[in-house]
Every structure is written in C-alpha cells, then in structure tokens.
CSV table of C-alpha atoms in Angstrom, one decimal:
chain,number,residue,atom,x,y,z
F,1,MET,CA,0.0,0.0,0.0
F,2,LYS,CA,2.9,2.3,0.7
F,3,GLU,CA,3.8,2.9,-3.0
F,4,PHE,CA,0.2,3.8,-3.8
F,5,LEU,CA,0.0,6.2,-0.9
F,6,GLN,CA,3.2,7.9,-2.0
F,7,LYS,CA,2.0,8.3,-5.6
F,8,LEU,CA,-1.3,9.7,-4.5
F,9,SER,CA,0.3,12.1,-2.0
F,10,ASN,CA,2.4,13.5,-5.0
F,11,GLY,CA,-0.9,14.3,-6.8
F,12,HIS,CA,-0.6,11.5,-9.4
F,13,SER,CA,-3.5,9.3,-10.4
F,14,LEU,CA,-3.2,5.5,-10.3
F,15,GLU,CA,-3.4,3.4,-13.5
F,16,LYS,CA,-6.3,0.9,-13.5
F,17,ASP,CA,-4.0,-2.0,-12.8
F,18,GLU,CA,-2.4,-0.1,-9.9
F,19,MET,CA,-5.9,0.7,-8.5
F,20,ARG,CA,-6.8,-3.0,-8.8
F,21,ARG,CA,-3.8,-4.0,-6.8
F,22,ALA,CA,-4.5,-1.2,-4.2
F,23,ALA,CA,-8.1,-2.4,-4.0
F,24,HIS,CA,-6.9,-5.9,-3.1
F,25,GLN,CA,-4.7,-4.3,-0.4
F,26,LEU,CA,-7.9,-2.7,1.1
F,27,PHE,CA,-9.1,-6.3,1.9
F,28,ASN,CA,-5.7,-7.4,3.2
F,29,GLU,CA,-5.8,-7.9,7.0
F,30,GLU,CA,-2.2,-6.5,7.2
F,31,THR,CA,-3.4,-3.1,5.9
F,32,THR,CA,-4.2,-0.9,8.8
F,33,ASP,CA,-7.3,1.2,9.3
F,34,SER,CA,-5.0,4.3,9.1
F,35,GLN,CA,-3.7,3.3,5.7
F,36,ILE,CA,-7.2,2.7,4.4
F,37,ALA,CA,-8.3,6.1,5.7
F,38,CYS,CA,-5.2,7.8,4.2
F,39,PHE,CA,-5.8,6.1,0.9
F,40,LEU,CA,-9.5,7.2,0.7
F,41,THR,CA,-8.6,10.8,1.8
F,42,LEU,CA,-5.8,11.2,-0.8
F,43,LEU,CA,-8.1,9.9,-3.6
F,44,LYS,CA,-10.7,12.4,-2.6
F,45,MET,CA,-8.2,15.3,-2.4
F,46,LYS,CA,-6.8,14.5,-5.8
F,47,GLY,CA,-10.1,13.7,-7.5
F,48,GLU,CA,-10.9,10.1,-8.5
F,49,SER,CA,-10.2,9.3,-12.1
F,50,VAL,CA,-12.1,7.0,-14.5
F,51,GLU,CA,-9.3,4.4,-14.3
F,52,GLU,CA,-9.3,4.5,-10.4
F,53,ILE,CA,-13.1,4.2,-10.1
F,54,THR,CA,-13.2,1.4,-12.7
F,55,GLY,CA,-10.3,-0.6,-11.1
F,56,LEU,CA,-11.9,-0.4,-7.6
F,57,VAL,CA,-15.4,-1.4,-9.0
F,58,GLU,CA,-13.9,-4.4,-10.9
F,59,VAL,CA,-12.3,-5.8,-7.7
F,60,LEU,CA,-15.4,-5.2,-5.6
F,61,ARG,CA,-17.6,-7.0,-8.1
F,62,GLU,CA,-15.1,-9.9,-8.3
F,63,LYS,CA,-15.3,-10.2,-4.5
F,64,ALA,CA,-19.1,-9.9,-4.3
F,65,LEU,CA,-21.7,-12.7,-4.0
F,66,PRO,CA,-21.4,-14.4,-7.4
F,67,VAL,CA,-24.6,-13.8,-9.3
F,68,LYS,CA,-24.6,-15.4,-12.8
F,69,SER,CA,-27.5,-14.5,-15.0
F,70,SER,CA,-28.1,-15.5,-18.6
F,71,MET,CA,-30.9,-12.9,-19.0
F,72,SER,CA,-30.4,-10.1,-21.4
F,73,GLY,CA,-31.5,-6.5,-20.9
F,74,VAL,CA,-31.2,-6.4,-17.1
F,75,LEU,CA,-31.3,-2.8,-15.7
F,76,ASP,CA,-30.5,-1.2,-12.4
F,77,ASN,CA,-31.8,2.3,-11.4
F,78,CYS,CA,-29.8,2.8,-8.2
F,79,GLY,CA,-28.6,6.3,-7.2
F,80,THR,CA,-25.5,7.3,-5.2
F,81,GLY,CA,-27.4,9.1,-2.5
F,82,GLY,CA,-25.7,11.9,-0.7
F,83,ASP,CA,-27.8,14.8,-2.0
F,84,GLY,CA,-29.2,15.7,1.4
F,85,SER,CA,-32.7,16.2,-0.1
F,86,HIS,CA,-34.4,13.6,2.3
F,87,SER,CA,-36.8,12.7,-0.5
F,88,PHE,CA,-39.0,9.6,-0.4
F,89,ASN,CA,-37.7,6.4,-2.0
F,90,ILE,CA,-38.1,7.4,-5.6
F,91,SER,CA,-35.8,5.0,-7.4
F,92,THR,CA,-37.1,2.0,-5.3
F,93,THR,CA,-40.7,2.9,-6.2
F,94,SER,CA,-39.7,3.4,-9.8
F,95,ALA,CA,-38.1,-0.1,-9.9
F,96,PHE,CA,-41.6,-1.7,-9.5
F,97,VAL,CA,-43.0,0.5,-12.2
F,98,LEU,CA,-40.2,-0.7,-14.5
F,99,ALA,CA,-40.8,-4.3,-13.6
F,100,GLY,CA,-44.5,-3.8,-14.3
F,101,ALA,CA,-43.5,-2.4,-17.7
F,102,GLY,CA,-41.7,-5.7,-18.5
F,103,ILE,CA,-38.1,-4.7,-17.6
F,104,LYS,CA,-35.9,-7.0,-15.7
F,105,VAL,CA,-34.6,-4.9,-12.7
F,106,ALA,CA,-31.7,-6.0,-10.5
F,107,LYS,CA,-32.2,-3.3,-7.8
F,108,HIS,CA,-29.0,-2.7,-5.8
F,109,GLY,CA,-29.5,-0.8,-2.5
F,110,ASN,CA,-28.7,-0.3,1.1
F,111,ARG,CA,-30.1,1.0,4.4
F,112,SER,CA,-30.2,4.7,5.1
F,113,ILE,CA,-26.9,6.4,5.0
F,114,SER,CA,-27.5,10.0,4.0
F,115,SER,CA,-31.4,9.9,3.8
F,116,ARG,CA,-33.9,9.1,6.5
F,117,THR,CA,-34.9,5.8,4.9
F,118,GLY,CA,-32.9,3.7,2.5
F,119,SER,CA,-34.3,1.2,0.0
F,120,ALA,CA,-33.5,-1.7,2.3
F,121,ASP,CA,-35.4,0.0,5.1
F,122,VAL,CA,-38.6,0.5,3.2
F,123,LEU,CA,-38.5,-2.9,1.4
F,124,GLU,CA,-37.9,-4.7,4.7
F,125,HIS,CA,-40.9,-2.8,6.2
F,126,LEU,CA,-43.0,-4.1,3.2
F,127,GLY,CA,-42.0,-7.7,4.0
F,128,ILE,CA,-39.3,-8.2,1.5
F,129,SER,CA,-36.2,-10.3,2.3
F,130,LEU,CA,-32.7,-8.7,2.3
F,131,ASP,CA,-30.7,-12.0,2.0
F,132,PHE,CA,-31.7,-13.6,-1.3
F,133,ARG,CA,-29.2,-16.3,-2.5
F,134,ALA,CA,-27.6,-16.0,-5.9
F,135,ASP,CA,-29.9,-18.6,-7.4
F,136,GLU,CA,-32.9,-16.9,-5.9
F,137,ILE,CA,-31.9,-13.6,-7.5
F,138,ASN,CA,-32.1,-15.3,-10.9
F,139,ASP,CA,-35.4,-16.9,-10.1
F,140,LEU,CA,-36.8,-13.5,-9.0
F,141,LEU,CA,-35.7,-11.8,-12.3
F,142,SER,CA,-37.4,-14.6,-14.2
F,143,GLU,CA,-40.6,-14.8,-12.1
F,144,CYS,CA,-41.2,-11.3,-10.8
F,145,ASN,CA,-39.1,-9.1,-13.2
F,146,ILE,CA,-37.4,-7.6,-10.1
F,147,ALA,CA,-34.8,-8.7,-7.5
F,148,PHE,CA,-33.4,-6.7,-4.6
F,149,LEU,CA,-29.6,-7.0,-3.9
F,150,TYR,CA,-28.9,-5.8,-0.4
F,151,ALA,CA,-25.4,-4.2,-0.5
F,152,PRO,CA,-24.0,-5.5,2.8
F,153,HIS,CA,-25.2,-9.1,1.9
F,154,ILE,CA,-23.7,-8.9,-1.6
F,155,HIS,CA,-20.5,-7.2,-0.5
F,156,SER,CA,-19.9,-8.9,2.9
F,157,GLY,CA,-16.1,-8.3,2.8
F,158,LEU,CA,-16.5,-4.5,3.1
F,159,LYS,CA,-17.3,-4.3,6.8
F,160,ARG,CA,-13.9,-3.0,7.9
F,161,ILE,CA,-13.8,-0.4,5.1
F,162,MET,CA,-17.3,0.7,6.0
F,163,LYS,CA,-16.1,1.2,9.6
F,164,VAL,CA,-13.3,3.4,8.4
F,165,ARG,CA,-15.7,5.4,6.2
F,166,LYS,CA,-18.0,6.1,9.2
F,167,GLU,CA,-15.0,7.3,11.3
F,168,LEU,CA,-13.8,9.6,8.5
F,169,LYS,CA,-17.2,11.3,8.2
F,170,ILE,CA,-16.4,12.7,4.8
F,171,PRO,CA,-17.5,11.6,1.3
F,172,THR,CA,-15.1,9.2,-0.4
F,173,ILE,CA,-14.9,7.2,-3.6
F,174,PHE,CA,-17.3,4.8,-2.0
F,175,ASN,CA,-20.0,7.5,-2.0
F,176,LEU,CA,-19.8,7.4,-5.8
F,177,ILE,CA,-19.5,3.7,-6.7
F,178,GLY,CA,-22.4,2.0,-4.9
F,179,PRO,CA,-24.6,1.8,-8.1
F,180,LEU,CA,-21.6,0.5,-10.1
F,181,THR,CA,-20.9,-2.5,-7.9
F,182,ASN,CA,-24.0,-4.5,-8.8
F,183,PRO,CA,-22.7,-8.1,-9.4
F,184,VAL,CA,-25.3,-8.8,-12.0
F,185,GLU,CA,-24.1,-8.4,-15.6
F,186,LEU,CA,-26.1,-5.3,-16.5
F,187,GLU,CA,-26.5,-4.2,-20.1
F,188,THR,CA,-28.2,-0.9,-19.2
F,189,GLN,CA,-28.4,1.4,-16.2
F,190,LEU,CA,-29.8,4.6,-14.8
F,191,ILE,CA,-27.7,6.3,-12.2
F,192,GLY,CA,-28.5,9.4,-10.3
F,193,VAL,CA,-25.5,11.3,-8.8
F,194,TYR,CA,-25.4,14.1,-6.3
F,195,ARG,CA,-22.4,15.8,-8.0
F,196,ARG,CA,-23.1,17.4,-11.3
F,197,ASP,CA,-19.4,17.6,-12.2
F,198,ARG,CA,-19.2,13.8,-12.2
F,199,LEU,CA,-21.8,13.0,-14.8
F,200,GLU,CA,-19.4,12.4,-17.7
F,201,THR,CA,-16.9,10.6,-15.5
F,202,MET,CA,-19.6,8.1,-14.3
F,203,ALA,CA,-20.7,7.6,-17.9
F,204,ARG,CA,-17.1,6.8,-19.0
F,205,VAL,CA,-16.8,4.3,-16.1
F,206,LEU,CA,-20.1,2.7,-17.2
F,207,HIS,CA,-18.6,2.3,-20.7
F,208,GLU,CA,-15.5,0.7,-19.3
F,209,LEU,CA,-17.7,-1.7,-17.3
F,210,GLY,CA,-19.4,-2.8,-20.5
F,211,ARG,CA,-22.7,-1.0,-20.4
F,212,ARG,CA,-24.3,-0.8,-23.9
F,213,ARG,CA,-26.6,2.1,-22.9
F,214,ALA,CA,-27.0,4.2,-19.8
F,215,VAL,CA,-28.2,7.5,-18.5
F,216,VAL,CA,-26.4,9.4,-15.6
F,217,LEU,CA,-28.3,12.3,-14.2
F,218,ASN,CA,-28.2,15.1,-11.6
F,219,GLY,CA,-31.6,16.6,-10.8
F,220,ALA,CA,-32.8,20.1,-10.0
F,221,ASP,CA,-31.3,21.4,-6.8
F,222,TYR,CA,-28.6,18.8,-7.2
F,223,MET,CA,-30.7,15.8,-6.3
F,224,ASP,CA,-29.6,12.3,-7.3
F,225,GLU,CA,-33.0,11.7,-8.8
F,226,ALA,CA,-34.8,13.5,-11.6
F,227,SER,CA,-36.9,16.3,-10.2
F,228,LEU,CA,-40.0,18.1,-11.5
F,229,ALA,CA,-38.8,21.3,-9.7
F,230,GLY,CA,-36.5,22.6,-12.5
F,231,GLU,CA,-33.7,21.7,-14.9
F,232,ASN,CA,-32.2,18.2,-14.8
F,233,HIS,CA,-28.8,17.6,-16.2
F,234,LEU,CA,-28.2,14.2,-18.0
F,235,VAL,CA,-25.7,12.4,-20.1
F,236,LEU,CA,-26.6,9.5,-22.4
F,237,LEU,CA,-24.1,6.7,-23.0
F,238,GLU,CA,-24.9,4.8,-26.2
F,239,ASN,CA,-22.4,2.3,-27.7
F,240,GLY,CA,-19.5,4.4,-26.3
F,241,ARG,CA,-20.7,7.8,-27.3
F,242,ILE,CA,-21.7,10.3,-24.6
F,243,THR,CA,-24.3,13.0,-25.2
F,244,SER,CA,-25.2,15.7,-22.7
F,245,PHE,CA,-28.7,17.2,-22.5
F,246,THR,CA,-31.1,18.9,-20.0
F,247,LEU,CA,-34.7,18.0,-19.2
F,248,THR,CA,-37.6,19.7,-17.4
F,249,ALA,CA,-41.1,18.7,-16.5
F,250,GLU,CA,-42.4,20.9,-19.3
F,251,ASP,CA,-40.3,19.0,-21.9
F,252,VAL,CA,-42.4,15.9,-21.3
F,253,GLY,CA,-45.8,17.6,-20.5
F,254,MET,CA,-45.6,17.1,-16.8
F,255,PRO,CA,-46.6,19.5,-14.0
F,256,HIS,CA,-44.0,21.4,-11.9
F,257,TYR,CA,-43.7,20.5,-8.2
F,258,PRO,CA,-41.2,22.0,-5.7
F,259,ASN,CA,-38.9,19.5,-4.1
F,260,SER,CA,-40.5,20.3,-0.7
F,261,MET,CA,-43.5,18.2,-1.9
F,262,ILE,CA,-41.5,15.0,-2.3
F,263,LYS,CA,-39.7,14.8,1.1
F,264,GLY,CA,-39.8,11.4,2.8
F,265,ALA,CA,-40.0,10.3,6.4
F,266,GLY,CA,-39.5,7.0,8.3
F,267,SER,CA,-39.7,3.5,6.8
F,268,SER,CA,-43.4,3.1,7.5
F,269,GLU,CA,-44.4,6.5,6.0
F,270,ASN,CA,-42.2,5.9,2.9
F,271,ALA,CA,-43.6,2.4,2.5
F,272,ALA,CA,-47.1,3.9,2.5
F,273,ILE,CA,-46.0,6.4,-0.1
F,274,LEU,CA,-44.6,3.6,-2.3
F,275,ARG,CA,-47.9,1.7,-2.1
F,276,ASP,CA,-49.9,4.8,-2.8
F,277,VAL,CA,-47.9,5.5,-5.9
F,278,LEU,CA,-48.1,1.9,-7.2
F,279,GLU,CA,-51.9,2.0,-6.5
F,280,GLY,CA,-52.2,5.1,-8.6
F,281,LYS,CA,-52.7,7.9,-6.0
F,282,GLU,CA,-52.3,11.1,-8.0
F,283,GLY,CA,-49.9,13.9,-6.9
F,284,ALA,CA,-46.3,14.9,-6.7
F,285,HIS,CA,-45.1,11.5,-5.5
F,286,LEU,CA,-46.7,9.6,-8.4
F,287,ASP,CA,-45.6,12.1,-11.1
F,288,THR,CA,-42.0,12.2,-9.8
F,289,VAL,CA,-41.9,8.4,-10.0
F,290,VAL,CA,-43.4,8.4,-13.5
F,291,PHE,CA,-40.8,10.9,-14.5
F,292,ASN,CA,-37.9,8.9,-13.2
F,293,ALA,CA,-39.3,5.6,-14.5
F,294,GLY,CA,-39.7,7.2,-17.9
F,295,ILE,CA,-36.1,8.2,-18.0
F,296,ALA,CA,-35.1,4.7,-16.9
F,297,LEU,CA,-37.1,3.2,-19.8
F,298,PHE,CA,-35.3,5.6,-22.1
F,299,ALA,CA,-31.9,4.5,-20.6
F,300,HIS,CA,-32.9,0.9,-21.2
F,301,GLY,CA,-33.6,1.6,-24.8
F,302,SER,CA,-37.1,0.1,-24.8
F,303,VAL,CA,-38.6,3.5,-25.7
F,304,SER,CA,-37.2,6.1,-28.1
F,305,SER,CA,-37.9,9.2,-25.9
F,306,VAL,CA,-38.4,10.1,-22.3
F,307,ALA,CA,-41.9,11.3,-23.2
F,308,GLU,CA,-42.7,7.8,-24.5
F,309,GLY,CA,-41.2,6.4,-21.4
F,310,VAL,CA,-43.4,8.5,-19.2
F,311,LYS,CA,-46.5,7.2,-21.0
F,312,ALA,CA,-45.3,3.6,-20.5
F,313,ALA,CA,-44.7,4.2,-16.8
F,314,ARG,CA,-48.2,5.6,-16.3
F,315,ASP,CA,-49.6,2.5,-18.1
F,316,SER,CA,-47.6,0.2,-15.8
F,317,ILE,CA,-49.3,1.8,-12.8
F,318,ALA,CA,-52.8,2.2,-14.3
F,319,SER,CA,-52.8,-1.5,-15.4
F,320,GLY,CA,-52.0,-2.8,-11.9
F,321,LYS,CA,-48.8,-4.4,-13.2
F,322,ALA,CA,-46.6,-2.2,-11.0
F,323,ILE,CA,-48.3,-3.1,-7.7
F,324,ASN,CA,-48.4,-6.8,-8.9
F,325,ALA,CA,-44.6,-6.7,-9.2
F,326,LEU,CA,-44.4,-5.5,-5.6
F,327,GLN,CA,-46.8,-8.2,-4.4
F,328,ALA,CA,-44.9,-10.9,-6.3
F,329,LEU,CA,-41.7,-10.0,-4.5
F,330,VAL,CA,-43.4,-9.9,-1.1
F,331,GLU,CA,-45.0,-13.3,-1.7
F,332,TYR,CA,-41.7,-14.8,-2.8
F,333,SER,CA,-40.1,-13.5,0.4
F,334,GLN,CA,-42.9,-15.0,2.5
F,335,SER,CA,-42.5,-18.4,0.8
F,336,LYS,CA,-38.8,-18.2,1.5
F,337,ARG,CA,-39.4,-17.7,5.2
F,338,LYS,CA,-41.8,-20.6,5.4
F,339,GLN,CA,-39.1,-22.9,3.9
F,340,VAL,CA,-36.6,-21.7,6.6
F,341,ILE,CA,-39.2,-22.5,9.3
C-alpha cells in the first residue's frame, strides 16, 4: 500500500492495474485502518479518475456474491445518495414501475446512509427479504421481473472499510461507486449522482464496465434523482458515445412541483407512499416516480424518448402491473421464510 499512498500524495493518479492492486490491499488484514483512511482521503483530495473508479469497482464485483444471469437487458436504477434532499424512495418505487413495464430490474441498494430511509429499510418494512441467495436472484428476475440485492449481503467483505468510512465522516470514492458495484451483468443502467461535475466521469466508467446504454443524471437542486422542480442535467451513453442534455417537466408535458413536496420520512411512512404511488394515487409522488421511470425506460432503450417512457410508466401503474410486481416480491419473500421455518 505504501507505493500507492506515495504516488497519490504527490498528486498523481493510479493506473487501472495499480488501482486493482491497491483495492486488493484494502481487503488485506495487514493493511491498517489508518492506511485505508489515508488512501481514501488522498483519492478524494486529488479527485478520483475514471481508471481509479473502474479498477476499484472491478475488484469489488469480483469479491461480491457471485450472481450469474443468462438474461439479457437487465437494468439497475440505483442512485448514489448523498444529495441531502431527504426525498422519499423514488428509485425504489420506480423499480416496481419498471418491472410492471416488463423490464428485468436488479435493484442494488442499502439501508439509510444520508437519507432518512434507504431502499432496504422501506422494502424490509413491506415484508421483502434482504438476503436472497444468488440462485434466488435469478429466479426473481425470471418470475417477478425484479430482484433486490442488499449491498451488505452482496459485499460482505467490506465491513472494515465501512467502519473506516464512518469514522472519516467525509464523502469518499465509496459514495460514488455504490450503483456501479452490482454483481449482475447489466446491459443498461440509470444512475443518479449528487455531483453534477461527475456526470461524464460516471458515464465513462459505465462504458469501461461494458454498459451498452445508460443515463447518468443530476436533478434540479442537485438531487440524485430527476426532479419536476426545475432543470435536470443528464448524459446518455450509447455504444461508447456520450451525449449531454437537459430535461424539465415541461419538456415531457408534466406538472411542476417544488422538491419540498417529495420529502420522505421514516420507513413506515415511505412504505405507505410507495404503495400509494403503485396503486395510482395522484400527486407529486406519483408524477415524480413516473418521470424517473420514464427516464429509466429511455436509458434501457425500450422507448425512443423520455416522453414515450413517461407514458409507458403511467400505463404500468394504471394497469396494476406495478403493484403486482411488488406483491410478487413480497409473496416470494414469505415463501422463503416458510421454507426456513
């Protein structure tokens, strides 16, 4: 680890192979907590490069729970968090809308870190398991169109690094890479980031990781979700080409809502919001989910425009297919518990 710390302290970036070797050292018991903290801090001070992010993600995915899927077109719509908006669980709710629209969704997520309620918190409240086996994840994608991958279960070797992160109390490279570490071989992806200056960087990492198509976005007021409150900044990755564009509610014929109307609360309140949206309760929550799901459908490539995606998202909810996707995942979890008993 010493050589990597020295190079970073001199302000130089690591090549991808160097970052891969450094990442393996992070898991080495001989590497001290102080060295891990120093490494993460130096990376942050310098600014993490595409090669550094890619190298670390590759190693984390290699060390994750091995999930082999032969399915094509699988998508994840996980955000980085860290925007401080305290919104309800927008991407989690959107995932069920996507599943209802026929998309295979491998939803990667965690408990609350920067928000009041993380995806795992709200899904657990709804009765969904957090410890699906690798073979169960494939079954879920096949039977329910959606599987939830709980980050601490998928990446069980990261406990010591997480401890160091909590002690540092500053954002590090790990605040950016969560959505990138999904062990499922994704073809497409929607990622929301809290840093607008990282949109193109994240798109280039997604290209290095083999994504055929993806959208990276930063919402109005720097949310890590698309917002109906103003101008959203997005980049589209398609076959290696990156295109930047902006998007507002008016662009897709949707109403304007201030972000104050989409704040979340505890797990029970956010679970109720999720159910209300999937059952078609009109308002800011539903429209925000439809907007984000529409962008995800565009990222997937199953629609040719976000406006077309918005229509498909509304149809998923109105037809009852979105709420059925939630119920299918709950029922699978219940049958899993009965087998254990």
